[in-house]
PDB file of C-alpha atoms in Angstrom:
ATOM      1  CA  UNK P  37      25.594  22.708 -21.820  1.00 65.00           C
ATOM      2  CA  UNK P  38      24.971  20.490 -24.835  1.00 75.00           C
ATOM      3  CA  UNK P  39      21.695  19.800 -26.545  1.00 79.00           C
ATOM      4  CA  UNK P  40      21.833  16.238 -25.688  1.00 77.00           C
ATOM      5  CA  UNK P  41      22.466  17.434 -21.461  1.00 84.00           C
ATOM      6  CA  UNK P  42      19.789  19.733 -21.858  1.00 87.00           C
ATOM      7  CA  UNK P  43      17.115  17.500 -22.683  1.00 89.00           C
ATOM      8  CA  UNK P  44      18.530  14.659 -20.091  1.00 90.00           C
ATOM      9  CA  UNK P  45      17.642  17.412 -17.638  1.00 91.00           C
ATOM     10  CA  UNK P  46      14.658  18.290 -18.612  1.00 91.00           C
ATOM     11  CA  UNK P  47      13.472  14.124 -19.060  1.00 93.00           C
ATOM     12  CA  UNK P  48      15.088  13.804 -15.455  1.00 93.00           C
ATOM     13  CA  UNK P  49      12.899  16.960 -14.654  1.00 94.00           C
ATOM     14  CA  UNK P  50       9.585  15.505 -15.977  1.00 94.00           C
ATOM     15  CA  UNK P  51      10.393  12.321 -14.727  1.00 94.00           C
ATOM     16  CA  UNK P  52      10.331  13.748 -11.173  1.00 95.00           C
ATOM     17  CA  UNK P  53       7.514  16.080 -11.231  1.00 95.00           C
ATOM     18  CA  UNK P  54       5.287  13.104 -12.270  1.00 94.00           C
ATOM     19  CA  UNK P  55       6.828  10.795  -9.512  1.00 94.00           C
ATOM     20  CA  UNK P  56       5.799  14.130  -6.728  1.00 95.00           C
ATOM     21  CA  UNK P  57       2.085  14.038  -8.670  1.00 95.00           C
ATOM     22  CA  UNK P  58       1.970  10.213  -8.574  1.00 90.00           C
ATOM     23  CA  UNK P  59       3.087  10.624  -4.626  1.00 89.00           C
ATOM     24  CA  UNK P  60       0.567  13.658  -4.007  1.00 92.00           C
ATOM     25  CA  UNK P  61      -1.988  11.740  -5.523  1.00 90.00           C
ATOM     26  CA  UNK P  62      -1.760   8.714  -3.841  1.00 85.00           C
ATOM     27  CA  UNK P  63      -1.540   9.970  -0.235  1.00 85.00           C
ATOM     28  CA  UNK P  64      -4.936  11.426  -1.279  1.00 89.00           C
ATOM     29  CA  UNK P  65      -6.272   8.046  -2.760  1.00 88.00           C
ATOM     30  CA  UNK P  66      -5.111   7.263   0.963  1.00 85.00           C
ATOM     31  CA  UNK P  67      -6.600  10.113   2.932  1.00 89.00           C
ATOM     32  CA  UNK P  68     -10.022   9.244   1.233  1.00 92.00           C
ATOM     33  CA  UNK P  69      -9.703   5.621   2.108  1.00 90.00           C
ATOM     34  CA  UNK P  70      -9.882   7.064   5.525  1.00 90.00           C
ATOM     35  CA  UNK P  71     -12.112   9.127   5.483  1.00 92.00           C
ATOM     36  CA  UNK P  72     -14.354   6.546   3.855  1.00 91.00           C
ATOM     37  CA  UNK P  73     -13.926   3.621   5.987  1.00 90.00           C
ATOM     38  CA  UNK P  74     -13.883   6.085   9.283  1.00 91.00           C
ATOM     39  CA  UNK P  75     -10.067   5.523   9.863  1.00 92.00           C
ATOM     40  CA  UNK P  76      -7.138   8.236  10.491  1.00 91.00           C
ATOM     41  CA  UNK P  77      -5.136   8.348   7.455  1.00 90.00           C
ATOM     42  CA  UNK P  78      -2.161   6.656   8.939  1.00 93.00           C
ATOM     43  CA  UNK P  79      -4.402   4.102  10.224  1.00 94.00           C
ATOM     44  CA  UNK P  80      -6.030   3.243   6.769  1.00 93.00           C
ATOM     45  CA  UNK P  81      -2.315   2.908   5.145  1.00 92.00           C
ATOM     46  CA  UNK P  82      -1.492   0.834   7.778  1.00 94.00           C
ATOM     47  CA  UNK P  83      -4.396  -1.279   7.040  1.00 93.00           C
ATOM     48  CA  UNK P  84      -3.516  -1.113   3.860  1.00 90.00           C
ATOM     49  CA  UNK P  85       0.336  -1.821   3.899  1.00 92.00           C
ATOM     50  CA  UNK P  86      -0.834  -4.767   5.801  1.00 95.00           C
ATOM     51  CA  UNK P  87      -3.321  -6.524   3.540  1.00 91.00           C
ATOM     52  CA  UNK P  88      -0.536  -6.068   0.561  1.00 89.00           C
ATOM     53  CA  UNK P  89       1.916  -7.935   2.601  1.00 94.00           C
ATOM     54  CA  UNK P  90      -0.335 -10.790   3.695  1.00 93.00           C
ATOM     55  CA  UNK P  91      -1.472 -11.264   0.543  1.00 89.00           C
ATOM     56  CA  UNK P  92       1.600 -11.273  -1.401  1.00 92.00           C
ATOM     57  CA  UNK P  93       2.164 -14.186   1.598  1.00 92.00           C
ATOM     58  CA  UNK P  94       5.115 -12.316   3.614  1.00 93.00           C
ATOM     59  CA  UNK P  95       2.825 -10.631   6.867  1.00 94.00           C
ATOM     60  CA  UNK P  96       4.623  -7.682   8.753  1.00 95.00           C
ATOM     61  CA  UNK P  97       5.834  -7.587  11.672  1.00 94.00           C
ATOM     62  CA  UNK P  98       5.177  -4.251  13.827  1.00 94.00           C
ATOM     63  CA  UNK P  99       8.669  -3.090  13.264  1.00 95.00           C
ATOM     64  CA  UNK P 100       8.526  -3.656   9.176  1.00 96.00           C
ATOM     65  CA  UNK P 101       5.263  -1.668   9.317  1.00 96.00           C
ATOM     66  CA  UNK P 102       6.559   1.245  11.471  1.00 96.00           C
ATOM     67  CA  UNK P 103       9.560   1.474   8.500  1.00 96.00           C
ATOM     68  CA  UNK P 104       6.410   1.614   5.908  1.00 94.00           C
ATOM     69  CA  UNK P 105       4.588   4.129   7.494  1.00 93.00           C
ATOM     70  CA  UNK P 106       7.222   6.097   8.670  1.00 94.00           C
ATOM     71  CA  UNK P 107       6.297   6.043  12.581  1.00 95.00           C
ATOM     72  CA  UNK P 108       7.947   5.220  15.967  1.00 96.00           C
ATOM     73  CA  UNK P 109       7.789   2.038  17.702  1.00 93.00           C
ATOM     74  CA  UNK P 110       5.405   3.445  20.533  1.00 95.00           C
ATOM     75  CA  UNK P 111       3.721   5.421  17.708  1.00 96.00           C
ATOM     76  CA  UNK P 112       2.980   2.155  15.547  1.00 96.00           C
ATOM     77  CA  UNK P 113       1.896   0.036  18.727  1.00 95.00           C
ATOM     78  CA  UNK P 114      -0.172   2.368  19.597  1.00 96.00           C
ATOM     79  CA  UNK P 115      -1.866   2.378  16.293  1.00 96.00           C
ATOM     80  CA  UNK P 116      -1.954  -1.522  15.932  1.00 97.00           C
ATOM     81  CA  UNK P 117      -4.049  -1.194  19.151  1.00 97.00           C
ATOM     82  CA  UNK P 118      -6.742   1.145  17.492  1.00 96.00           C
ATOM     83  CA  UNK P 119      -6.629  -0.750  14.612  1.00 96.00           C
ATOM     84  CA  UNK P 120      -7.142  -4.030  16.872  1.00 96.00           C
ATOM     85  CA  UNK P 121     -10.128  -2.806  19.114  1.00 96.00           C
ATOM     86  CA  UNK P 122     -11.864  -1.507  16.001  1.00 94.00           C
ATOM     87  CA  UNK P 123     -11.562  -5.251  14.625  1.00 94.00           C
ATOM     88  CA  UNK P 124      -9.782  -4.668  11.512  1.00 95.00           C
ATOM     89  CA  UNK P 125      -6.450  -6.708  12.374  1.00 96.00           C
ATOM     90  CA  UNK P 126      -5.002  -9.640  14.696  1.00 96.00           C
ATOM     91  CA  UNK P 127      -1.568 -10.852  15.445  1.00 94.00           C
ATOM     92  CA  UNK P 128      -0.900 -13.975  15.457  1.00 92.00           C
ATOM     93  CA  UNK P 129       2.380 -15.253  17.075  1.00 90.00           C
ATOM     94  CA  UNK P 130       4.913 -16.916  14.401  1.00 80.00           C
ATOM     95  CA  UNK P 131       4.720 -20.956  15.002  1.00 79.00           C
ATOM     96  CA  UNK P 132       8.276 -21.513  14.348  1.00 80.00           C
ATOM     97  CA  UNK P 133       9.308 -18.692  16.446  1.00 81.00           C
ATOM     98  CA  UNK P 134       7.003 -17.843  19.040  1.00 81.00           C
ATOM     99  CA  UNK P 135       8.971 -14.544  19.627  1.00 84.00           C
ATOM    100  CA  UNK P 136       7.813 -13.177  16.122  1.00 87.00           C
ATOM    101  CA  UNK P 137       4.231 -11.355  15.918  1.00 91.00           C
ATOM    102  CA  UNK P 138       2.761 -10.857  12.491  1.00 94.00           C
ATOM    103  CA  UNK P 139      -0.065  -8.626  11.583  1.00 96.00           C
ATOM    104  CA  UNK P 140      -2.986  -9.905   9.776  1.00 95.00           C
ATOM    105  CA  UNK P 141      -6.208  -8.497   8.922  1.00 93.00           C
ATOM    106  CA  UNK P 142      -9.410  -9.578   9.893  1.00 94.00           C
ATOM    107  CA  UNK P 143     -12.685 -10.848   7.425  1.00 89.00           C
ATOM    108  CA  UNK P 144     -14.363  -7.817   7.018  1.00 88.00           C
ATOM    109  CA  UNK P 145     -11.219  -5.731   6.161  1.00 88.00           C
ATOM    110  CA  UNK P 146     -10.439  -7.039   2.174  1.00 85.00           C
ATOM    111  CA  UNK P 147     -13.897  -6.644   1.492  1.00 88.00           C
ATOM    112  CA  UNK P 148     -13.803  -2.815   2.861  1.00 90.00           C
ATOM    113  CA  UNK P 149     -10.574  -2.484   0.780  1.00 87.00           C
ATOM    114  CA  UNK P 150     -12.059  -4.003  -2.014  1.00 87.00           C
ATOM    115  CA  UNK P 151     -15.178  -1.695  -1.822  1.00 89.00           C
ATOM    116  CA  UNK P 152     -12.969   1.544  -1.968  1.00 90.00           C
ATOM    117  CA  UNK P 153     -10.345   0.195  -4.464  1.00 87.00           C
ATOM    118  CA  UNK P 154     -12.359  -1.799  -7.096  1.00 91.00           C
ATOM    119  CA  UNK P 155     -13.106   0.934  -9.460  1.00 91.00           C
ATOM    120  CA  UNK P 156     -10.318   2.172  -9.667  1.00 88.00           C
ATOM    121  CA  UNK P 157      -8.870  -1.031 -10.555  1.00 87.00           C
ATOM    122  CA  UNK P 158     -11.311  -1.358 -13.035  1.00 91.00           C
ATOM    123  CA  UNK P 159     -10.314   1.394 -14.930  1.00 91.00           C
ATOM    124  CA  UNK P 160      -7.161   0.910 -14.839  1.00 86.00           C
ATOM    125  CA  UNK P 161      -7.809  -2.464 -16.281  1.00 85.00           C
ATOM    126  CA  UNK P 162      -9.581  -0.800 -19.091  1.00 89.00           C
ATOM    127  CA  UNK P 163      -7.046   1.327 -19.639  1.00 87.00           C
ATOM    128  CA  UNK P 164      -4.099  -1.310 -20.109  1.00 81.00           C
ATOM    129  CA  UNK P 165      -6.510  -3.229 -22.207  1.00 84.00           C
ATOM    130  CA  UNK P 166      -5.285  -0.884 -24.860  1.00 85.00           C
ATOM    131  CA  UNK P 167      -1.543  -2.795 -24.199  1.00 80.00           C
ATOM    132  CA  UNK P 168       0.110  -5.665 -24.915  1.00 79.00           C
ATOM    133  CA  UNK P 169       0.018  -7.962 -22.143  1.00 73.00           C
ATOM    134  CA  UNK P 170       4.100  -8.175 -22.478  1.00 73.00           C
ATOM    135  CA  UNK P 171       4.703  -4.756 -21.413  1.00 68.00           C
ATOM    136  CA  UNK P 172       2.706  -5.128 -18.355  1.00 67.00           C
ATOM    137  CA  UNK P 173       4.605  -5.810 -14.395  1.00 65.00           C
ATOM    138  CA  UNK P 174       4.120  -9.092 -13.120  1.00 64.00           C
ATOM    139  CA  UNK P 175       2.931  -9.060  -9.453  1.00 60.00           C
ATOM    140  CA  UNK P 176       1.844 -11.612  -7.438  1.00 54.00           C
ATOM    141  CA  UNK P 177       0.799  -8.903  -4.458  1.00 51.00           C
ATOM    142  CA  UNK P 178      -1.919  -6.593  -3.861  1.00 47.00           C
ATOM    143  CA  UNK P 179      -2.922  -5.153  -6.998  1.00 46.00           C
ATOM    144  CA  UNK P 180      -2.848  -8.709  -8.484  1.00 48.00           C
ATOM    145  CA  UNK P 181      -6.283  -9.953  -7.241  1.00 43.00           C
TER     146      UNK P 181
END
């Protein structure tokens, strides 16, 4: 092996053990959501998943959420159903195609979110104060608010 393959491996390895710590670490930031707010985990990044997508204006349907989160159909439904009873999200039937049923979240829930997410936002925003605007991502989703 060459120098210059040897240290493409070991950037590619770096690279990847900081996207498994960035993964490990936000399924956490998810399981204490949870556990915070009195949700399963998969319930609260459901919850979750669906606040990003309404606010970034393009609400789920139960079948884009089940790809999200990684569950079944039945699974999902049944899921949507806690989540519904508990108050945390309606559906609301699409008006130019009444076949289509999007997920929305109710009042209460951005302000739960918000509660739980804020300071780590704020840090974060403290942090990249440090940088130039220029390198930052645009967004116009979640994390944009």
């Amino acid at each position: 092996m060459t120098d210059s393959t040897n240290i493409h491996a070991a950037q590619r390895d770096r690279i990847l053990a900081g996207l498994r710590m960035h993964g490990a670490a936000f399924a956490d930031m998810g399981h204490q959501f949870g556990v915070n707010s009195g949700l399963h985990t998969t319930d609260a990044t459901a919850l979750v998943e669906i606040l990003a997508a309404q606010d970034a204006g393009q609400p789920l349907t139960q079948t884009q959420l089940s790809h999200r989160i990684g569950l079944t159909g039945g699974a999902t439904s049944s899921l949507l159903n806690r989540l519904e009873d508990a108050g945390h999200i309606k559906r609301a039937r699409d008006n130019a195609d009444r076949r289509v049923v999007t997920l929305h979240s109710t009042d209460g829930v951005e302000s739960m979110i918000d509660d739980f997410f804020d300071p780590l936002a704020e840090r974060m925003g403290a942090m990249l104060a440090s940088y130039s605007p220029k390198l930052w991502p645009r967004s116009n989703g979640f994390w944009a608010r």
